[in-house]
Short mmCIF file of C-alpha atoms and ligand atoms in Angstrom, two decimals:
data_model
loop_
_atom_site.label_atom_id
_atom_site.label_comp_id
_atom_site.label_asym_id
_atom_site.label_seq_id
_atom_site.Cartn_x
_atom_site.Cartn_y
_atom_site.Cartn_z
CA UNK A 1 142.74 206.33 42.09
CA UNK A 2 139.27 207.76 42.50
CA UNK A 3 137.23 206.91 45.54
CA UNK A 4 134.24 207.75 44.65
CA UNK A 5 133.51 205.06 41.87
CA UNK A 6 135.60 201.90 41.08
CA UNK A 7 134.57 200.01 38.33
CA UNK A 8 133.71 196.08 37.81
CA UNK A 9 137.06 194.39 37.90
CA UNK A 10 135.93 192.13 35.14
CA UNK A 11 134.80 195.23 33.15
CA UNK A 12 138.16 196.51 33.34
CA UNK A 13 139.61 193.74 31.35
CA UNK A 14 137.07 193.75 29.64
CA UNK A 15 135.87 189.94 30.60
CA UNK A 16 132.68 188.32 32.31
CA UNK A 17 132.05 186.65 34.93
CA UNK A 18 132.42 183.03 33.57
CA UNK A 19 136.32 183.98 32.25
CA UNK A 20 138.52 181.03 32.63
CA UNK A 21 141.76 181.55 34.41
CA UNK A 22 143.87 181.53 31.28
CA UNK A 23 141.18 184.33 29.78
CA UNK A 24 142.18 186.54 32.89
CA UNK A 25 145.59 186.11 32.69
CA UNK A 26 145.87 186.86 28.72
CA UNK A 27 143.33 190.15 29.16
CA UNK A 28 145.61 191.56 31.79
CA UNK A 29 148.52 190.48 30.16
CA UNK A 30 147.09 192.55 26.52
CA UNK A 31 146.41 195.84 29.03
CA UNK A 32 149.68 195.28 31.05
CA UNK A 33 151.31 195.42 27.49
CA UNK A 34 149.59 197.96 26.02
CA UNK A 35 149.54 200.67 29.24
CA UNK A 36 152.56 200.37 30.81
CA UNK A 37 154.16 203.12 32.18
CA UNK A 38 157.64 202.79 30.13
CA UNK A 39 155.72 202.89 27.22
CA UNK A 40 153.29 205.71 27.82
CA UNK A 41 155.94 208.34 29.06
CA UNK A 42 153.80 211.02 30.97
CA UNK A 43 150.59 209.71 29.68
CA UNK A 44 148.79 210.13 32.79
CA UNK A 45 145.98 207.79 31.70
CA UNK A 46 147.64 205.41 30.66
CA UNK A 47 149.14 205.20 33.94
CA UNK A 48 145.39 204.55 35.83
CA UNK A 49 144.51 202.13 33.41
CA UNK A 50 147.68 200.35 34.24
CA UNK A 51 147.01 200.19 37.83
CA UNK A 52 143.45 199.50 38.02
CA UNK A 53 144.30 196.73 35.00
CA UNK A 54 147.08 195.25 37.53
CA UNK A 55 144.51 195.82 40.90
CA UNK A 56 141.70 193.56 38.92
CA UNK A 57 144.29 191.18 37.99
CA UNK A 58 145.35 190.80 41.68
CA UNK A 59 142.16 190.10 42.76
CA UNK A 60 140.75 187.85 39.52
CA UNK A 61 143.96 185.79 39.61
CA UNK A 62 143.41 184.48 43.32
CA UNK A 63 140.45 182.19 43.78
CA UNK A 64 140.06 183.03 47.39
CA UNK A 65 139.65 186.92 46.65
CA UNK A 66 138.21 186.84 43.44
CA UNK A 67 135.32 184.76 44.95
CA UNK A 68 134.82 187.13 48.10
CA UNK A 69 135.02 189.89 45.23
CA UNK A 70 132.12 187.40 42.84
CA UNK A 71 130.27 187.64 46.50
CA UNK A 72 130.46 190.83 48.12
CA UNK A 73 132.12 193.22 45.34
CA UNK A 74 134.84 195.36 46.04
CA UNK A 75 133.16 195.49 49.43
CA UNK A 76 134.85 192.09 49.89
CA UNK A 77 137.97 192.49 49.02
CA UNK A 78 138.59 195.75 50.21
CA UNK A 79 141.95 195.65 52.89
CA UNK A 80 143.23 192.69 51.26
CA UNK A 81 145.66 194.40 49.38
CA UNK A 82 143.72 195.03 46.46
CA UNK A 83 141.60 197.79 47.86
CA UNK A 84 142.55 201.50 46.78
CA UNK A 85 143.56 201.45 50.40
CA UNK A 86 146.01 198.91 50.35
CA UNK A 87 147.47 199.54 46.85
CA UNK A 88 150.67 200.59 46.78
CA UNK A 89 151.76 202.25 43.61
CA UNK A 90 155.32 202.29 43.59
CA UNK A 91 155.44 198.85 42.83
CA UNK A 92 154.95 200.00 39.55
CA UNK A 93 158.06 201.92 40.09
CA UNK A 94 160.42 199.46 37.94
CA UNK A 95 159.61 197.39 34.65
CA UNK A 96 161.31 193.99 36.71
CA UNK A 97 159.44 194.19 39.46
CA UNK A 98 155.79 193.68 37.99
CA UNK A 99 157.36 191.18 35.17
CA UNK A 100 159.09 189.52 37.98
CA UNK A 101 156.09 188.48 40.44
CA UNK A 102 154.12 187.40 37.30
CA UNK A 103 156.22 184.69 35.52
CA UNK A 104 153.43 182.94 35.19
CA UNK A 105 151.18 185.30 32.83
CA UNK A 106 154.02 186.15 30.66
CA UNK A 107 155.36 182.52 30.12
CA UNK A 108 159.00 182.45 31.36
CA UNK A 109 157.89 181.50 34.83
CA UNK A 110 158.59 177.65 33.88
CA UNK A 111 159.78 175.33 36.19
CA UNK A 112 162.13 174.42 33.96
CA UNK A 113 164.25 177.72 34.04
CA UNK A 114 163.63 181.48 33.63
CA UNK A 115 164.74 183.59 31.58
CA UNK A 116 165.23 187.46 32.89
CA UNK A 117 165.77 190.36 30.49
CA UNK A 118 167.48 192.62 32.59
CA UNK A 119 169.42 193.55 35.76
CA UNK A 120 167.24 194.69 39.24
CA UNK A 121 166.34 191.87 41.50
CA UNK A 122 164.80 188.77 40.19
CA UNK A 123 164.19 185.61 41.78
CA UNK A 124 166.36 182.71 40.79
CA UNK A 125 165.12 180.21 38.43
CA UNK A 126 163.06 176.85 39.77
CA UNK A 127 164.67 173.72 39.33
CA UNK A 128 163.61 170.16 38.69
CA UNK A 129 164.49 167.19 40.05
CA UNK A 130 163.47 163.84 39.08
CA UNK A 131 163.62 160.95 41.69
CA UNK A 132 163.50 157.73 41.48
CA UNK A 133 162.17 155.45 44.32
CA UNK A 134 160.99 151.92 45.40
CA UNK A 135 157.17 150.98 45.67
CA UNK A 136 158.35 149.75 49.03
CA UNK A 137 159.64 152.89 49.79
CA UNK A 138 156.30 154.27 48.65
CA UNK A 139 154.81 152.44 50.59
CA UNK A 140 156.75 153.61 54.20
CA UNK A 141 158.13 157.14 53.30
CA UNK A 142 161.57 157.32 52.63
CA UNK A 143 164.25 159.85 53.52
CA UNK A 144 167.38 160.31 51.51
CA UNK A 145 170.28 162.81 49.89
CA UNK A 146 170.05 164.48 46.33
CA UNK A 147 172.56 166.35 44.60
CA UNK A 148 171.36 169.35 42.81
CA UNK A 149 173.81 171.18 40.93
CA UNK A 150 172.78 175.21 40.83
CA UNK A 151 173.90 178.30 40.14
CA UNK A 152 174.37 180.02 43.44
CA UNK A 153 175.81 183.77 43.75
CA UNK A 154 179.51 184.18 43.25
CA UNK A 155 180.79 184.78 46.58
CA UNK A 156 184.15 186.82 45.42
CA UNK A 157 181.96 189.71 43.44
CA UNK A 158 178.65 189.11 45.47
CA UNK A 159 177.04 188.44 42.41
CA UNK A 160 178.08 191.61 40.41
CA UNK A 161 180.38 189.83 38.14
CA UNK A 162 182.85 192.75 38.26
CA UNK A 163 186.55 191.69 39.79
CA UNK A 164 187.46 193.29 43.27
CA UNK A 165 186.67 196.94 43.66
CA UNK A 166 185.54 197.53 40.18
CA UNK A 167 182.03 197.39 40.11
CA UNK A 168 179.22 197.44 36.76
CA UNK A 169 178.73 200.23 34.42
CA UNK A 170 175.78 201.53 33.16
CA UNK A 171 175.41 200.21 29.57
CA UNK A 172 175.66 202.83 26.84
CA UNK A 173 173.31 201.26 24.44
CA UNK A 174 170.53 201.19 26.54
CA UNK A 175 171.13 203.27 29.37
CA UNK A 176 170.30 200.71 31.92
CA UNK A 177 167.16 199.82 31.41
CA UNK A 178 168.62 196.14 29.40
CA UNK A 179 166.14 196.73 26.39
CA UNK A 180 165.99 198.21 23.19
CA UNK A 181 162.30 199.27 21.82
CA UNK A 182 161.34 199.49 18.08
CA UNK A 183 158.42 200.17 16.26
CA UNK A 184 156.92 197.67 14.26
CA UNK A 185 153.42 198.81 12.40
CA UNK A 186 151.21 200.27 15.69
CA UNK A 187 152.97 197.83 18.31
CA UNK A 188 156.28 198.82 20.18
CA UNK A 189 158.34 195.90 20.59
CA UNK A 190 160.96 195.20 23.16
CA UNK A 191 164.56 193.53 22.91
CA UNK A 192 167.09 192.50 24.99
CA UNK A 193 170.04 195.08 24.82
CA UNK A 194 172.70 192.70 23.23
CA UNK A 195 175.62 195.05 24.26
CA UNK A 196 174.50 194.02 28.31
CA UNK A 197 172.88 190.85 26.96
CA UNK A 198 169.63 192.52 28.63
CA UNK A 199 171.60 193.12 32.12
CA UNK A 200 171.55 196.74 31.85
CA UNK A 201 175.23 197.05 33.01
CA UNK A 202 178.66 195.94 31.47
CA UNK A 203 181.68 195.20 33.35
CA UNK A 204 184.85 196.55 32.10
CA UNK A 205 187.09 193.69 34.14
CA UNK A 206 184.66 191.01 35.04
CA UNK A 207 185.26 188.86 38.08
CA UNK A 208 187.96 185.58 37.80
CA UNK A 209 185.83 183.48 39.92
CA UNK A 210 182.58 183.39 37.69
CA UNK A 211 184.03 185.01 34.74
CA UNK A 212 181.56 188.09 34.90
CA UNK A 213 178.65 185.84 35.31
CA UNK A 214 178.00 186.77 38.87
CA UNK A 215 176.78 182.72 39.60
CA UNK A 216 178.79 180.21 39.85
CA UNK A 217 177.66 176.19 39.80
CA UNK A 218 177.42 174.37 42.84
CA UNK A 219 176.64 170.61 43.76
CA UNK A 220 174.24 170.77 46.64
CA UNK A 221 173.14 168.52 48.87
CA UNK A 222 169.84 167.84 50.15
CA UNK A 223 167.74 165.85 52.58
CA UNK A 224 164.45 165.12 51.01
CA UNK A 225 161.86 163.61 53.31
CA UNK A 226 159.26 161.62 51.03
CA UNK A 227 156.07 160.89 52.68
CA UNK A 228 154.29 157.55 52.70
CA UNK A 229 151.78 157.08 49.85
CA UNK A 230 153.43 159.28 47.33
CA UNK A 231 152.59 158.05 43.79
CA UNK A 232 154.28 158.98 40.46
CA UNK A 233 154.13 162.30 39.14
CA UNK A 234 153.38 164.04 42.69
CA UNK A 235 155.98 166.45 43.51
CA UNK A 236 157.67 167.87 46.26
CA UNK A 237 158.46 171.38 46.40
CA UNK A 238 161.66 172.69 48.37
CA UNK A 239 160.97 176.83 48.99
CA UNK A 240 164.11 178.48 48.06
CA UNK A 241 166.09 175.28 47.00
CA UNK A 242 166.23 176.24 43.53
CA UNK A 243 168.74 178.73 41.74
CA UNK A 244 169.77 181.84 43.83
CA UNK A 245 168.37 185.55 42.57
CA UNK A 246 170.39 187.59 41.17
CA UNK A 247 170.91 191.50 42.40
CA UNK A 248 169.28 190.73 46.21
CA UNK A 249 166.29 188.62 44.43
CA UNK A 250 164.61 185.95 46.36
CA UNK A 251 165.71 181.97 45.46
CA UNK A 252 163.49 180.04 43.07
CA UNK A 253 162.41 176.72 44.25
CA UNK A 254 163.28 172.95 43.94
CA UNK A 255 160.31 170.58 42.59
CA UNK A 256 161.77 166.63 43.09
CA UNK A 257 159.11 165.30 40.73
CA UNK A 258 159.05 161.04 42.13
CA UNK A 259 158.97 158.02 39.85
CA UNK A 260 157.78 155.06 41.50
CA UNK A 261 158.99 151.70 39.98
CA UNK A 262 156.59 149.06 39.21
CA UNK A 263 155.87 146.54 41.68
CA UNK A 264 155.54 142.62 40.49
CA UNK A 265 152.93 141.96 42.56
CA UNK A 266 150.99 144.89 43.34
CA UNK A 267 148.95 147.25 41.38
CA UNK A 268 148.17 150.55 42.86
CA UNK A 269 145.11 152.58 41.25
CA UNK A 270 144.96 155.96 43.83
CA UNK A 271 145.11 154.60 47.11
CA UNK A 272 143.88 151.21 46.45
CA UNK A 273 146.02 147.87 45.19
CA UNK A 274 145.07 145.06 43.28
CA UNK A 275 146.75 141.80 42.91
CA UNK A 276 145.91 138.73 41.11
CA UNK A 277 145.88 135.49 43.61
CA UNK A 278 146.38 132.21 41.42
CA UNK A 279 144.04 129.72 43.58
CA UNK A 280 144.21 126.02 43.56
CA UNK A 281 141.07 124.88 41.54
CA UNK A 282 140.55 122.06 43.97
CA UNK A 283 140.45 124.95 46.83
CA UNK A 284 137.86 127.20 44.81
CA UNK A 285 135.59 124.66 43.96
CA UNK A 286 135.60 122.90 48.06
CA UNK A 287 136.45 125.88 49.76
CA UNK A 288 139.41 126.67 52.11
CA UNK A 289 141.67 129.28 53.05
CA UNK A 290 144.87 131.05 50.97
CA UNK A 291 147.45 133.38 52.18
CA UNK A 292 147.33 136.67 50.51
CA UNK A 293 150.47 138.76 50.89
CA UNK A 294 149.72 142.46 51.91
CA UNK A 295 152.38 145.80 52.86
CA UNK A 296 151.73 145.05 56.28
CA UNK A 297 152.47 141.03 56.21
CA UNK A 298 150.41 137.70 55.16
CA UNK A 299 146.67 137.47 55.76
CA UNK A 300 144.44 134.69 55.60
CA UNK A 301 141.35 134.63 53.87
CA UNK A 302 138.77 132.25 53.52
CA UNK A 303 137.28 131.47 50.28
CA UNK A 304 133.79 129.96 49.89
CA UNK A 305 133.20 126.62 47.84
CA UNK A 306 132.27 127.18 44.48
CA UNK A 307 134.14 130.60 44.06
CA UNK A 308 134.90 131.47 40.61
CA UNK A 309 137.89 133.23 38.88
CA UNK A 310 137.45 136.65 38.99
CA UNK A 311 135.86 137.16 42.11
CA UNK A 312 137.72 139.63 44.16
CA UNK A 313 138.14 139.65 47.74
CA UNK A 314 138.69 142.77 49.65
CA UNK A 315 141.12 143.42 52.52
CA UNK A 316 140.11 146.78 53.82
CA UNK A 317 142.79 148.99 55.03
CA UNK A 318 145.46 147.26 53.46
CA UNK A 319 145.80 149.48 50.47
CA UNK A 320 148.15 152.08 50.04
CA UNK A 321 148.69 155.26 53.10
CA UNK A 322 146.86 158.18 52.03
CA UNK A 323 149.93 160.61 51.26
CA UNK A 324 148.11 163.25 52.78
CA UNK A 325 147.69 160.87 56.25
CA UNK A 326 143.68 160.29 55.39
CA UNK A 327 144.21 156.51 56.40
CA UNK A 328 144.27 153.42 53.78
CA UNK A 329 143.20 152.36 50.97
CA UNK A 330 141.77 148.77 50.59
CA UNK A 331 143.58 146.08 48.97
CA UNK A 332 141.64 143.87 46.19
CA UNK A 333 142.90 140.11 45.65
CA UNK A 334 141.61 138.66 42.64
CA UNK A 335 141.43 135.65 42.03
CA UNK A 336 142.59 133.35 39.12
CA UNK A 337 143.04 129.22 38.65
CA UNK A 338 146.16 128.31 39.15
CA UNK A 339 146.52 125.47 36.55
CA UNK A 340 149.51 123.52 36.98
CA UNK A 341 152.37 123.37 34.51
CA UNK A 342 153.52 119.86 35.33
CA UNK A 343 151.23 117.06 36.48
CA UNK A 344 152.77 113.54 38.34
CA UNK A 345 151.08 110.38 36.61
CA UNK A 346 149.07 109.64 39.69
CA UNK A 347 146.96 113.55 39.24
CA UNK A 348 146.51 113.08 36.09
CA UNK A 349 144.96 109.86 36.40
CA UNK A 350 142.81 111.58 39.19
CA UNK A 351 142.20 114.50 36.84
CA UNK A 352 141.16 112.21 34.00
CA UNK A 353 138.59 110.47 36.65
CA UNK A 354 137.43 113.90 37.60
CA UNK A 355 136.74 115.10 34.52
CA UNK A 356 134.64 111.86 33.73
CA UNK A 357 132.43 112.73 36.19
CA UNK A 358 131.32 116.48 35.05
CA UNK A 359 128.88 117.00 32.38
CA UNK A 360 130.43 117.57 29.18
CA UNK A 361 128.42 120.91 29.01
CA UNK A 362 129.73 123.43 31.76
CA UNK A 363 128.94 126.38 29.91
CA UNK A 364 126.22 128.32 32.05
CA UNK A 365 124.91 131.30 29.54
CA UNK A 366 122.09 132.66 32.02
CA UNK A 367 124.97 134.47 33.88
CA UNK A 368 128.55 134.92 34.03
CA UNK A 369 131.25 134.88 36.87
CA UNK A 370 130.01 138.19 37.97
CA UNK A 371 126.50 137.84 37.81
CA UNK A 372 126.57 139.95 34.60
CA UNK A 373 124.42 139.01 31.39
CA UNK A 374 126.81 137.76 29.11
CA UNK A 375 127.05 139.80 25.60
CA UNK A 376 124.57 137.86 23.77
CA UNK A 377 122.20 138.10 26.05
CA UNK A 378 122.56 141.72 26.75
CA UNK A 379 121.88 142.54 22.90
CA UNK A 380 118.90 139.74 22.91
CA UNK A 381 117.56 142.39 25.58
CA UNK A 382 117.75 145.34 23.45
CA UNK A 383 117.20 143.97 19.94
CA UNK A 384 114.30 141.36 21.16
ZN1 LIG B 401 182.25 186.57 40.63
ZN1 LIG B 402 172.40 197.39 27.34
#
């Protein structure tokens, strides 16, 4: 690669400066396609175009470099691997090796299980995990066992699927390299070999363990910590936990992905929780005190005379943990008139006094419970 000029990364994908993350991946993805060096035998072009496609990519595609390179130009990233310096070419040297470290751009990197073409190392698939757990377990971090069945590497053929001291030929049909190209109008369009099933090699007496597969399943056990404050839908990922690589290639990982059940009581919105506090009406209207339960045990509070439903009290710090240790949230009791089901002759007679007492219009329209206008008001203040 010349030294002597380099040109704008996002010119050479042909994007500017605003492109979204998806519009970086799909331009480099389109030049990836179109100059790779399998498909532009000896086409020494090609070849550069390639490589300083890929070396924009690998700067674009990280936020950290590509806004040191937004900053300070190639200046900025220059040493950081994607510098002519620090570009090594013969990673380019086999098709599986670029595919493999960019699952992501060519849409097989899903959590949910790869898909490889052909033989040469390539990480093992991610798996996913779905856990279950308390909210009071939520609440205090929990640590317990899963059982993930994988596919780990056949330990009688090491993975090579071929039975003891045979070992994997060379497929015929596509002479190794596990694809078969065709034209089709202007585009060239790769296949899976279906002889190797995209492998690249066949094995004449395949292994009795895995049957030729070169994996075999396993039940594995694990000890996942879960940290306090987790909520549903956050997940945990395990490096290396998920299936093994095959040929040498590095493990995918484990994501547990954590359901929380529903709690009765409490409602948790982020790191906050809410719970409705049915309240004597005898105790809202002359004051006094009510228990309100929280994670960490009862606490009083005192409520004012004349409180009305609705009106929430906060307990701060008794929320939920911050999963990422950044304290508490607060906890919100709201609270509601508890009207009772059942009434002894003597409270309703009381009741019945009561009631004779207060005016027969309680309605207050200047204001509700929370201060707010109420509707018809509101719209008497825009409308006149
Ligand atoms: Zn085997
Ligand atoms: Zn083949």
């Amino acid at each position: 690669m010349s030294s002597v000029t380099k040109r704008d990364y996002y010119e050479v994908l042909g994007l500017d400066r605003q492109a979204t993350d998806q519009q970086i991946k799909s331009a480099y993805r389109k030049m990836a396609l179109k100059y790779h060096p399998d498909r532009n035998p000896g086409d020494h072009k090609a070849e550069e175009a390639f490589k300083e496609a890929a070396e924009a990519y690998s700067v674009l595609c990280d936020r950290e470099k590509r806004s040191l390179y937004d900053r300070f130009g190639h200046a900025g990233v220059a040493g950081a691997g994607a510098g002519a310096a620090g570009f090594d070419p013969t990673i380019f040297a086999d098709f599986s090796d670029i595919f493999s470290g960019l699952g992501d751009v060519f849409g097989f990197g899903d959590i949910f299980g790869q898909r490889r073409r052909r033989g040469g190392p390539q990480r093992g698939a991610d798996l996913r995990y779905d856990l279950e757990i308390s909210f009071e377990e939520s609440t205090t971090g929990t640590e317990t066992t899963i059982q993930i069945p994988r596919e780990e590497t056949c330990e009688t053929c090491k993975g090579s699927g071929a039975a003891e001291g045979t070992s994997p030929e060379t497929c015929s049909q596509c002479r190794g390299s596990g694809q078969l190209r065709y034209q089709q109008g202007f585009l060239t369009v790769a296949r899976p070999c279906s002889n190797c099933r995209g492998t690249g090699k066949t094995i004449a007496k395949p292994c009795h363990t895995c049957r030729g597969a070169g994996r075999v399943g396993r039940e594995r056990k694990l000890t996942v910590k879960i940290p306090a404050g987790i909520a549903t839908g956050q997940r945990l990922r395990l490096y290396g936990e998920g299936e093994h690589g095959s040929a040498g290639g590095p493990p995918g990982d484990l994501y547990v992905v954590v359901h929380v059940q529903e709690h009765s009581f409490f409602q948790r919105e982020g790191d906050d929780l809410y719970c409705e506090m049915p309240i004597p009406f005898p105790t809202l209207a002359l004051g006094g005190e009510i228990t309100v339960p929280t994670l960490a045990g009862e606490e009083e509070i005192k409520v004012s005379a004349g409180t009305q439903a609705g009106t929430r009290f906060k307990l701060r710090g008794k929320g939920m943990p911050n999963v990422s240790g950044r304290g508490h949230g607060d906890l919100y009791a709201i609270a509601r008139v508890a009207v009772p089901k059942k009434l002894t002759k003597e409270q309703k007679h009381l009741l019945e006094e009561l009631a004779k007492t207060m005016p027969a219009e309680t309605i207050d329209t200047s204001a509700t419970e929370n201060g707010e206008k109420p509707f018809f008001e509101k719209v008497k203040d825009i409308f006149g």
